[in-house]
Amino acid sequence: MRMVDIIENKRDGRELSTEEIQFFINGYTDGSIPDYQASALMMAIFFQGMTEKERADLTLAMVQSGDQIDLSKIEGIKVDKHSTGGVGDTTTLVLGPLVAALDVPVAKMSGRGLGHTGGTIDKLESVKGFHVEIENQEFIDLVNKNKVAVIGQSGNLTPADKKLYALRDVTATVDSIPLIAASIMSKKIAAGADAIVLDVKTGAGAFMKTLDDSRELAKAMVRIGNNVGRNTMAVISDMSQPLGYAIGNALEVKEAIDTLKGEGPEDLTELCLTLGSHMVYLAKKANTLKEAREKLQGVINDGTALKAFKTFLSSQGGDASIVDDPSRLPQAKYIVELEAKEDGYVSELVADEIGTAAMLLGAGRATKESVIDLAVGLVLRKKIGDQVKKGESLVTIYSNFEDVEEVKTKLYENITISNEKVAAPVLIHEEITE
Ligand code: URA
Ligand code: CA
C-alpha cells in the first residue's frame, strides 16, 4: 500500500477502506509517513468529508494507536460524560458524586489542559490534600467502593490523535466535523467508557458557535459511538453566556457544593439533571429518563449526593470539611464589585470574553507552564434576562492583586445592558439519541 494512493483516493472523493485508514494511522504514529503526506490527506478530508464507515474506522484506528484503559474490573456499566468545553462549566464536579449516589460507576480520567479555568483536577486540588496520583488498582478499588474516583492522565492514550491534532492546528484542518468527531470519540473510547453522554456546547463560548454546526458534530459523534458499540447520546446546551455563576477553581467547587445541596444556579442544576438522567438511564439504573431524574432529585433532597461528594474527597486525601465550611477553600485577597453603570436588563454576557477576564486574574492557563491561582475568578451576579439597577453589582471579582482595572474594562466591554427586557437563552437545545 502506498500513502500517495490513499491521498489520491480521498482527493477524488472515493471511500477509503478500513485497511487504508489503518495503514495511514499506523504509519503516521510510527513516523514512517511524513507530515507532508498526512497534511495532504487531512486537507483532502477537509474538502471531501468522510462516510460513516470511514469515521468509525478512523476512530478505532486512533484508539488502537496507543494504550487502552481496562475498566472491566469495575462492576456495572461505566458511563462517561464529555463536554466539548465552555466557560465556568462546573458539571463534572457535580455529576460525579450525583450519579455515584445512584450507584452509577464514574471512573474519571482527567487532565489539566489550557483554558479559562483549570481542568477538573485543578478545581479539585483547591481542596487541601486532594490528589489524583493514585495507582490503577487503587483507582479501580475506589470506584468499586465509592462509585466515583478521579485519576490523572497517564499512559500513552491515542498518540495518533495527539500528533494529528498538532498537525491540523498548523495546517488549517481543525474545523472538519469528521476529524473533530473521531478525535474526541477516540479519546473517550480509549479511556474505557461503555457508554458516553456528550454535552455539545453551542454559542459564543463554545468551540461550535452555531446550532447547525453543533448539531452536525453531535450527530457525528453519536453515530461513531453507536457504530463502534458504545451506547452514545448527546445534549446540545447553551454556551452563549457562562454556565452557572462561578468561573474559577475554588469558586466552582463552592458552586458544585451548593448545587449538590439543591441550592445551586438554575441553569447548572438543570443541565446536571438532564445529563445525569441520561447517564443513569444508560447505566440501566432507571427504566425511563423521568424515573432517572426523580431519583437524582431524590439524592439531592435527602443529602446522599452531598455525602457522596464528601466520601469522594476524603478517599483521595482531601479535606472534606470544606463541604460544610467552604471558607476553608483558598480565598482571594481582594473582592471587588463590578457596578452597573445604568438601569436596564442584561442582554449579553459574552462567554468566551468573560472567561478570558477570569484568565487575566490567573484562574486558567494560557500556556502549559502557567501556574493557576486556585482562589481567584469571577462570580456573576446577573445573567441574561435579569433586571439591573445602576450601582448594583454585575460581577464580583476575586483577585490576588489589587489593581483589577484591566479585568473590569474587559467585563464592561462584554456585558450589555439594554432598555428592553430580554428573554434568558434556551439552555437545552436538543437531545440526540439516534
Ligand atoms: N477537540 C478535540 O479533542 N479534537 C478536535 O479535533 C477538536 C477539538
Ligand atoms: Ca460555573
Tab-separated table of N, CA and C in Angstrom, residues 57 71 94 107 149 175 194 200 207 209 276 293 300 303 307 336 340 343 345 396 416 418 428:
chain	number	residue	atom	x	y	z
A	57	ASP	N	-13.964	3.763	11.308
A	57	ASP	CA	-12.641	3.146	11.104
A	57	ASP	C	-11.521	4.053	11.621
A	71	LEU	N	-11.264	-1.108	32.182
A	71	LEU	CA	-12.121	-0.870	33.352
A	71	LEU	C	-13.002	-2.079	33.645
A	94	VAL	N	-20.183	18.240	39.786
A	94	VAL	CA	-21.495	17.912	40.361
A	94	VAL	C	-21.906	16.489	39.987
A	107	ALA	N	-15.651	6.445	36.594
A	107	ALA	CA	-14.204	6.236	36.641
A	107	ALA	C	-13.592	7.301	35.750
A	149	ALA	N	-14.243	8.047	41.371
A	149	ALA	CA	-12.850	8.365	41.649
A	149	ALA	C	-12.288	9.078	40.418
A	175	ASP	N	-11.097	22.502	11.657
A	175	ASP	CA	-12.554	22.657	11.533
A	175	ASP	C	-13.204	21.685	10.563
A	194	ASP	N	-18.065	2.436	28.635
A	194	ASP	CA	-19.026	1.529	27.991
A	194	ASP	C	-20.098	2.345	27.274
A	200	VAL	N	-22.563	18.794	24.077
A	200	VAL	CA	-22.012	19.616	22.993
A	200	VAL	C	-22.501	21.047	23.201
A	207	PHE	N	-16.756	25.923	21.170
A	207	PHE	CA	-15.954	25.569	20.018
A	207	PHE	C	-16.817	25.710	18.748
A	209	LYS	N	-19.915	27.580	17.219
A	209	LYS	CA	-20.642	28.816	17.553
A	209	LYS	C	-22.120	28.781	17.122
A	276	GLY	N	-27.305	14.042	33.833
A	276	GLY	CA	-27.321	12.978	34.838
A	276	GLY	C	-28.405	11.943	34.542
A	293	ARG	N	-34.511	11.125	36.516
A	293	ARG	CA	-34.500	12.498	37.032
A	293	ARG	C	-35.073	12.552	38.448
A	300	ILE	N	-30.419	14.471	45.844
A	300	ILE	CA	-30.066	15.856	46.206
A	300	ILE	C	-30.854	16.230	47.464
A	303	GLY	N	-29.725	14.473	50.800
A	303	GLY	CA	-28.341	14.653	51.252
A	303	GLY	C	-27.380	13.551	50.830
A	307	LYS	N	-23.200	13.720	50.554
A	307	LYS	CA	-22.412	12.758	51.322
A	307	LYS	C	-21.438	12.029	50.377
A	336	VAL	N	-13.813	42.674	44.659
A	336	VAL	CA	-14.201	43.945	44.045
A	336	VAL	C	-15.510	43.737	43.278
A	340	ALA	N	-23.019	48.166	37.894
A	340	ALA	CA	-23.718	48.528	36.653
A	340	ALA	C	-23.701	50.048	36.508
A	343	ASP	N	-29.394	51.598	34.532
A	343	ASP	CA	-30.532	50.705	34.776
A	343	ASP	C	-30.836	49.933	33.495
A	345	TYR	N	-31.755	45.836	31.545
A	345	TYR	CA	-31.771	44.372	31.576
A	345	TYR	C	-30.485	43.860	30.942
A	396	THR	N	-18.865	39.848	40.833
A	396	THR	CA	-17.890	40.005	41.911
A	396	THR	C	-16.559	39.443	41.428
A	416	THR	N	-23.650	43.581	28.098
A	416	THR	CA	-24.503	44.607	27.511
A	416	THR	C	-25.771	44.745	28.344
A	418	SER	N	-29.527	46.516	28.186
A	418	SER	CA	-30.435	47.166	27.240
A	418	SER	C	-31.672	47.672	27.972
A	428	ILE	N	-31.229	23.987	27.049
A	428	ILE	CA	-31.060	22.689	26.379
A	428	ILE	C	-31.688	22.802	25.005
